[in-house]
Amino acid sequence: MKPQRCSEIELLRIISMLLVLIVHIDGASLGLPDARLGLDTPRDWWRIAVEAIAIIGVNCFTLISGYFGIRLRIRSVAAFLFQCIFYAVGIATLACLANPVRYGLDYWAESWMVLTHTDLWYVPAYFMLMLLSPMLNAGFASMTRRQAIAVTAAVVTFNLWAGWIWQQPFNPTGYTVMQLVMIYMIGRCVSLFPRPSRTGGFVWIAVWALSTAAIAATCFFTDTLRAFAYNSPFVILSSVSLLLFFLSLNLRSSVVNSLARASFAVYLVHKAPVVWGGFMKPFVVKCWASMSLAGFSVTALLLATGIYLAVVPLDILRRRISSLIIK
């Protein structure tokens, strides 16, 4: 019997991927102003505020894996690789057919190498996290709760001190395997405690609001790359507090559970170089230049939601093919 999905966490999974989409629409497409030089227009303030809210998407996505724990199996590894290959090769095939001069056979052949020849840093990093998960899980199982918290706190402290503050190459901005390991460990620690009550949930959503404001405030004291780094203490705190808030909820929805299953596919599709560089980013830049701020905000939300919903039926097909092949 399959374990029942927690719809409140599946909802967070959906929101996390929508936040990733918003980050790519905002900072990755438009760039971020240097707040230390002053924010002159409402558009400058908008970009900083949106980035502060949305930057936690990747951490939240990984926290969920840590909270439930990755159960490494040959089948799960095969399913992960098939999912990545399905979208990478599928998109590359369409690109080669549509524009064989620009996208030749070399491009198509490289699309199969999803762990080495890819612009999606999260794919090989998460694959490594999967391989490390048995050791991480065994380590937590062998420790008391106090020991687990102490070890995780030491890992977080070292990452903040050496990585975020001193920008050591092992984890300067959070785009690393080390970052995923740290966030996974935090998620495992959260799972060692009882879920927050409804009252506790209000406390954690307040912590999320304050830490989000702190993320934005950090921009006025350091460069935006460091302020919005995944290993920023305020980004980590905002991510964890949002997870704890959703853990305080009690939601049961088959629709949410179904939609959440396509969340990672949304990342694989919209960040594919052909889709991202050829369509999405140019469209966002064009809308930003031609629309009012209010109009662009609505368009950005519709674009993120539309991309997510468009991928859902495609991922249903992918899962059916995957189950037949892997079985």
Coordinates of C-alpha atoms in Angstrom, one line a residue:
M1 CA 0.0 0.0 0.0
K2 CA 1.4 3.4 -1.1
P3 CA 1.9 6.0 1.7
Q4 CA -0.7 8.7 1.7
R5 CA 0.5 12.0 0.5
C6 CA 0.3 15.0 2.8
S7 CA -1.6 17.5 0.7
E8 CA -0.3 20.5 2.8
I9 CA 3.3 19.6 1.9
E10 CA 2.3 18.8 -1.7
L11 CA 0.8 22.3 -1.9
L12 CA 4.1 23.7 -0.6
R13 CA 5.8 21.7 -3.3
I14 CA 3.7 23.4 -6.0
I15 CA 4.2 26.8 -4.5
S16 CA 8.0 26.1 -4.3
M17 CA 8.1 25.5 -8.0
L18 CA 6.0 28.5 -8.8
L19 CA 8.5 30.5 -6.7
V20 CA 11.3 29.1 -8.8
L21 CA 9.5 30.2 -11.9
I22 CA 9.0 33.7 -10.4
V23 CA 12.7 33.9 -9.6
H24 CA 13.6 33.1 -13.2
I25 CA 11.0 35.6 -14.4
D26 CA 12.4 38.3 -12.1
G27 CA 16.1 38.2 -11.3
A28 CA 17.2 35.7 -14.0
S29 CA 15.4 37.5 -16.8
L30 CA 15.4 41.2 -15.7
G31 CA 18.5 41.4 -13.5
L32 CA 18.4 43.0 -10.0
P33 CA 19.4 46.6 -9.2
D34 CA 22.2 47.3 -6.7
A35 CA 20.3 48.5 -3.7
R36 CA 23.5 50.0 -2.2
L37 CA 23.4 52.6 -5.0
G38 CA 19.7 53.4 -4.3
L39 CA 16.4 52.2 -5.6
D40 CA 15.1 55.0 -7.8
T41 CA 11.8 53.7 -9.2
P42 CA 8.9 51.5 -8.1
R43 CA 10.2 48.9 -10.6
D44 CA 13.5 48.6 -8.7
W45 CA 11.7 48.1 -5.4
W46 CA 9.4 45.6 -7.1
R47 CA 12.3 43.4 -8.3
I48 CA 13.9 43.4 -4.9
A49 CA 10.7 42.6 -3.1
V50 CA 9.7 39.8 -5.5
E51 CA 13.1 38.2 -5.4
A52 CA 13.1 38.3 -1.6
I53 CA 9.8 36.4 -1.5
A54 CA 10.5 33.9 -4.3
I55 CA 14.2 33.0 -3.7
I56 CA 13.3 30.3 -1.1
G57 CA 11.7 28.0 -3.7
V58 CA 14.7 25.8 -4.3
N59 CA 15.4 25.5 -0.5
C60 CA 11.8 24.6 0.2
F61 CA 11.8 22.0 -2.5
T62 CA 14.9 20.3 -1.0
L63 CA 13.6 20.7 2.6
I64 CA 10.6 18.5 1.6
S65 CA 12.9 15.8 0.4
G66 CA 14.8 16.0 3.7
Y67 CA 11.6 16.0 5.8
F68 CA 10.3 12.8 4.2
G69 CA 13.7 11.3 3.5
I70 CA 14.9 10.0 0.1
R71 CA 14.5 6.3 -0.1
L72 CA 17.1 5.3 -2.6
R73 CA 16.2 2.4 -4.9
I74 CA 17.4 1.3 -8.3
R75 CA 13.9 2.0 -9.6
S76 CA 13.8 5.5 -8.1
V77 CA 17.2 6.4 -9.7
A78 CA 16.0 5.0 -13.0
A79 CA 12.8 7.0 -12.8
F80 CA 14.7 10.2 -12.0
L81 CA 17.1 9.8 -14.9
F82 CA 14.3 8.8 -17.3
Q83 CA 12.4 11.9 -16.3
C84 CA 15.4 14.2 -17.0
I85 CA 16.1 12.4 -20.3
F86 CA 12.5 12.4 -21.4
Y87 CA 12.3 16.2 -21.3
A88 CA 15.8 17.0 -22.4
V89 CA 15.8 14.7 -25.4
G90 CA 12.2 15.5 -26.2
I91 CA 12.8 19.2 -26.3
A92 CA 16.1 18.8 -28.2
T93 CA 14.4 16.6 -30.8
L94 CA 11.7 19.2 -31.4
A95 CA 14.4 21.9 -31.7
C96 CA 16.4 19.9 -34.2
L97 CA 13.4 19.3 -36.3
A98 CA 12.3 22.9 -36.2
N99 CA 15.7 24.4 -36.8
P100 CA 18.3 21.8 -37.9
V101 CA 20.8 24.5 -38.8
R102 CA 21.0 25.9 -35.3
Y103 CA 20.4 22.7 -33.4
G104 CA 22.3 19.9 -35.0
L105 CA 23.0 16.3 -34.2
D106 CA 25.7 17.3 -31.7
Y107 CA 23.2 19.3 -29.7
W108 CA 20.7 16.4 -29.8
A109 CA 23.4 13.9 -28.7
E110 CA 24.4 16.0 -25.8
S111 CA 20.8 16.3 -24.6
W112 CA 21.1 12.6 -23.5
M113 CA 23.9 13.5 -21.0
V114 CA 21.6 15.1 -18.4
L115 CA 24.2 14.8 -15.6
T116 CA 27.1 16.4 -17.4
H117 CA 26.0 18.4 -20.4
T118 CA 23.3 20.5 -18.9
D119 CA 22.5 24.1 -17.8
L120 CA 20.3 22.8 -15.1
W121 CA 22.6 22.8 -12.1
Y122 CA 20.0 21.2 -9.8
V123 CA 19.8 18.0 -11.8
P124 CA 23.3 16.6 -11.2
A125 CA 23.3 18.2 -7.7
Y126 CA 20.1 16.4 -6.7
F127 CA 21.3 13.2 -8.3
M128 CA 24.3 13.3 -6.0
L129 CA 22.1 14.0 -3.0
M130 CA 20.1 10.9 -3.9
L131 CA 23.3 8.8 -3.9
L132 CA 24.3 10.3 -0.5
S133 CA 20.9 9.9 1.1
P134 CA 21.4 6.3 2.4
M135 CA 24.5 7.5 4.4
L136 CA 22.7 10.6 5.6
N137 CA 19.6 8.7 6.6
A138 CA 21.7 6.1 8.4
G139 CA 23.6 8.8 10.2
F140 CA 20.4 10.4 11.5
A141 CA 19.0 7.0 12.5
S142 CA 22.1 6.3 14.6
M143 CA 22.0 9.6 16.5
T144 CA 19.8 10.9 19.2
R145 CA 17.7 14.0 18.4
R146 CA 20.1 16.2 20.4
Q147 CA 23.1 14.8 18.5
A148 CA 21.4 15.2 15.2
I149 CA 20.6 18.8 16.0
A150 CA 24.1 19.5 17.1
V151 CA 25.7 18.0 14.0
T152 CA 23.3 19.8 11.7
A153 CA 23.9 23.1 13.5
A154 CA 27.6 22.6 13.1
V155 CA 27.2 22.0 9.3
V156 CA 24.9 25.1 9.0
T157 CA 27.3 27.3 11.0
F158 CA 30.3 26.2 9.0
N159 CA 28.4 26.9 5.7
L160 CA 27.3 30.3 6.9
W161 CA 30.8 31.3 8.2
A162 CA 33.1 29.8 5.5
G163 CA 30.6 29.7 2.6
W164 CA 28.3 32.7 2.8
I165 CA 30.5 35.1 4.7
W166 CA 33.9 34.2 3.3
Q167 CA 32.7 32.9 0.0
Q168 CA 34.7 29.7 0.0
P169 CA 34.3 27.7 -3.2
F170 CA 32.7 24.7 -1.6
N171 CA 29.4 26.6 -1.2
P172 CA 29.7 30.4 -1.9
T173 CA 26.1 31.0 -3.1
G174 CA 24.2 27.7 -2.6
Y175 CA 24.4 26.3 -6.1
T176 CA 26.2 23.2 -4.9
V177 CA 25.7 19.7 -3.7
M178 CA 26.9 20.9 -0.2
Q179 CA 23.9 23.2 -0.1
L180 CA 21.5 20.4 -0.8
V181 CA 23.1 18.2 1.8
M182 CA 22.8 21.0 4.4
I183 CA 19.1 21.7 3.6
Y184 CA 18.4 18.0 3.5
M185 CA 19.9 17.7 7.0
I186 CA 17.7 20.6 8.2
G187 CA 14.6 18.8 6.8
R188 CA 15.6 15.6 8.6
C189 CA 15.9 17.6 11.9
V190 CA 12.5 19.1 11.4
S191 CA 11.0 15.6 11.0
L192 CA 12.3 14.7 14.4
F193 CA 9.8 17.1 16.1
P194 CA 6.1 17.0 16.4
R195 CA 4.2 19.0 13.7
P196 CA 3.4 22.6 14.9
S197 CA -0.1 23.4 16.1
R198 CA -2.3 25.8 14.3
T199 CA -1.3 28.5 16.7
G200 CA 2.3 27.7 16.1
G201 CA 1.7 28.0 12.4
F202 CA 0.8 31.7 12.9
V203 CA 4.1 32.2 14.7
W204 CA 6.0 30.6 11.9
I205 CA 4.3 32.6 9.2
A206 CA 5.3 35.7 11.2
V207 CA 8.9 34.5 11.3
W208 CA 8.7 33.9 7.5
A209 CA 7.5 37.5 7.0
L210 CA 10.3 39.0 9.1
S211 CA 13.0 36.8 7.6
T212 CA 11.8 37.7 4.1
A213 CA 12.0 41.4 5.0
A214 CA 15.5 40.7 6.3
I215 CA 16.5 39.2 2.9
A216 CA 15.4 42.4 1.2
A217 CA 17.2 44.5 3.8
T218 CA 20.5 42.6 3.2
C219 CA 20.6 44.0 -0.3
F220 CA 21.4 47.4 1.1
F221 CA 24.6 46.2 2.9
T222 CA 26.0 43.7 0.4
D223 CA 25.8 42.7 -3.3
T224 CA 22.6 41.1 -4.6
L225 CA 24.3 37.8 -5.4
R226 CA 25.2 37.3 -1.7
A227 CA 21.9 38.8 -0.4
F228 CA 19.9 36.3 -2.5
A229 CA 22.2 33.4 -2.1
Y230 CA 20.5 30.1 -1.2
N231 CA 22.9 29.7 1.8
S232 CA 22.1 33.2 3.2
P233 CA 21.0 32.8 6.8
F234 CA 17.8 34.8 6.2
V235 CA 17.0 32.7 3.1
I236 CA 17.4 29.5 5.1
L237 CA 15.3 30.8 7.9
S238 CA 12.6 32.0 5.6
S239 CA 12.5 28.6 3.9
V240 CA 12.4 26.6 7.1
S241 CA 9.7 28.8 8.7
L242 CA 7.5 28.4 5.6
L243 CA 7.8 24.6 5.8
L244 CA 6.9 24.7 9.5
F245 CA 3.8 26.9 8.6
F246 CA 2.6 24.4 6.1
L247 CA 3.2 21.5 8.5
S248 CA 0.7 23.2 10.9
L249 CA -2.0 22.9 8.3
N250 CA -4.3 20.0 7.7
L251 CA -5.3 19.6 4.1
R252 CA -6.5 16.7 2.1
S253 CA -6.9 17.2 -1.7
S254 CA -6.4 14.7 -4.5
V255 CA -6.2 17.6 -7.0
V256 CA -3.3 19.1 -5.1
N257 CA -1.6 15.8 -4.8
S258 CA -2.0 15.2 -8.6
L259 CA -0.7 18.6 -9.6
A260 CA 2.3 18.3 -7.3
R261 CA 3.6 15.3 -9.1
A262 CA 4.5 17.5 -12.1
S263 CA 6.4 20.0 -10.1
F264 CA 9.9 18.8 -11.0
A265 CA 8.9 18.4 -14.6
V266 CA 8.0 22.1 -14.6
Y267 CA 11.6 22.9 -13.8
L268 CA 13.0 20.6 -16.5
V269 CA 10.8 22.1 -19.2
H270 CA 10.9 25.8 -18.5
K271 CA 14.6 25.9 -17.8
A272 CA 15.6 23.9 -20.8
P273 CA 17.9 26.1 -22.9
V274 CA 15.7 26.1 -25.9
V275 CA 12.6 27.0 -23.9
W276 CA 14.3 29.4 -21.5
G277 CA 16.7 31.2 -23.9
G278 CA 14.6 30.9 -27.0
F279 CA 11.1 31.8 -25.7
M280 CA 10.6 32.5 -22.1
K281 CA 13.3 35.0 -21.2
P282 CA 12.9 37.1 -24.4
F283 CA 9.1 37.2 -23.8
V284 CA 9.6 38.4 -20.2
V285 CA 12.0 41.1 -21.2
K286 CA 9.7 42.3 -24.0
C287 CA 6.7 42.4 -21.6
W288 CA 8.8 44.3 -19.0
A289 CA 9.7 46.9 -21.5
S290 CA 6.2 47.4 -22.9
M291 CA 3.9 47.0 -20.0
S292 CA 3.0 48.9 -16.8
L293 CA 4.2 47.4 -13.6
A294 CA 0.8 46.2 -12.6
G295 CA 0.2 44.7 -16.1
F296 CA 3.5 42.9 -16.0
S297 CA 2.9 41.6 -12.5
V298 CA -0.4 40.0 -13.7
T299 CA 1.3 38.7 -16.8
A300 CA 4.1 37.1 -14.7
L301 CA 1.7 35.3 -12.5
L302 CA -0.3 34.1 -15.4
L303 CA 2.8 33.0 -17.2
A304 CA 4.1 31.0 -14.2
T305 CA 0.7 29.4 -13.6
G306 CA 0.2 28.7 -17.3
I307 CA 3.6 27.0 -17.7
Y308 CA 2.9 24.8 -14.6
L309 CA -0.6 23.8 -15.8
A310 CA 0.6 23.1 -19.4
V311 CA 3.3 20.7 -18.1
V312 CA 0.8 18.7 -16.0
P313 CA -0.8 16.6 -18.8
L314 CA 2.6 16.1 -20.5
D315 CA 4.0 14.7 -17.2
I316 CA 1.1 12.3 -16.9
L317 CA 2.1 10.8 -20.2
R318 CA 5.8 10.7 -19.1
R319 CA 4.8 8.8 -15.9
R320 CA 2.9 6.2 -17.9
I321 CA 5.8 5.7 -20.2
S322 CA 8.2 5.6 -17.4
S323 CA 6.2 3.0 -15.4
L324 CA 6.1 0.7 -18.5
I325 CA 9.8 1.0 -19.3
I326 CA 11.1 0.7 -15.8
K327 CA 8.8 -2.1 -14.8

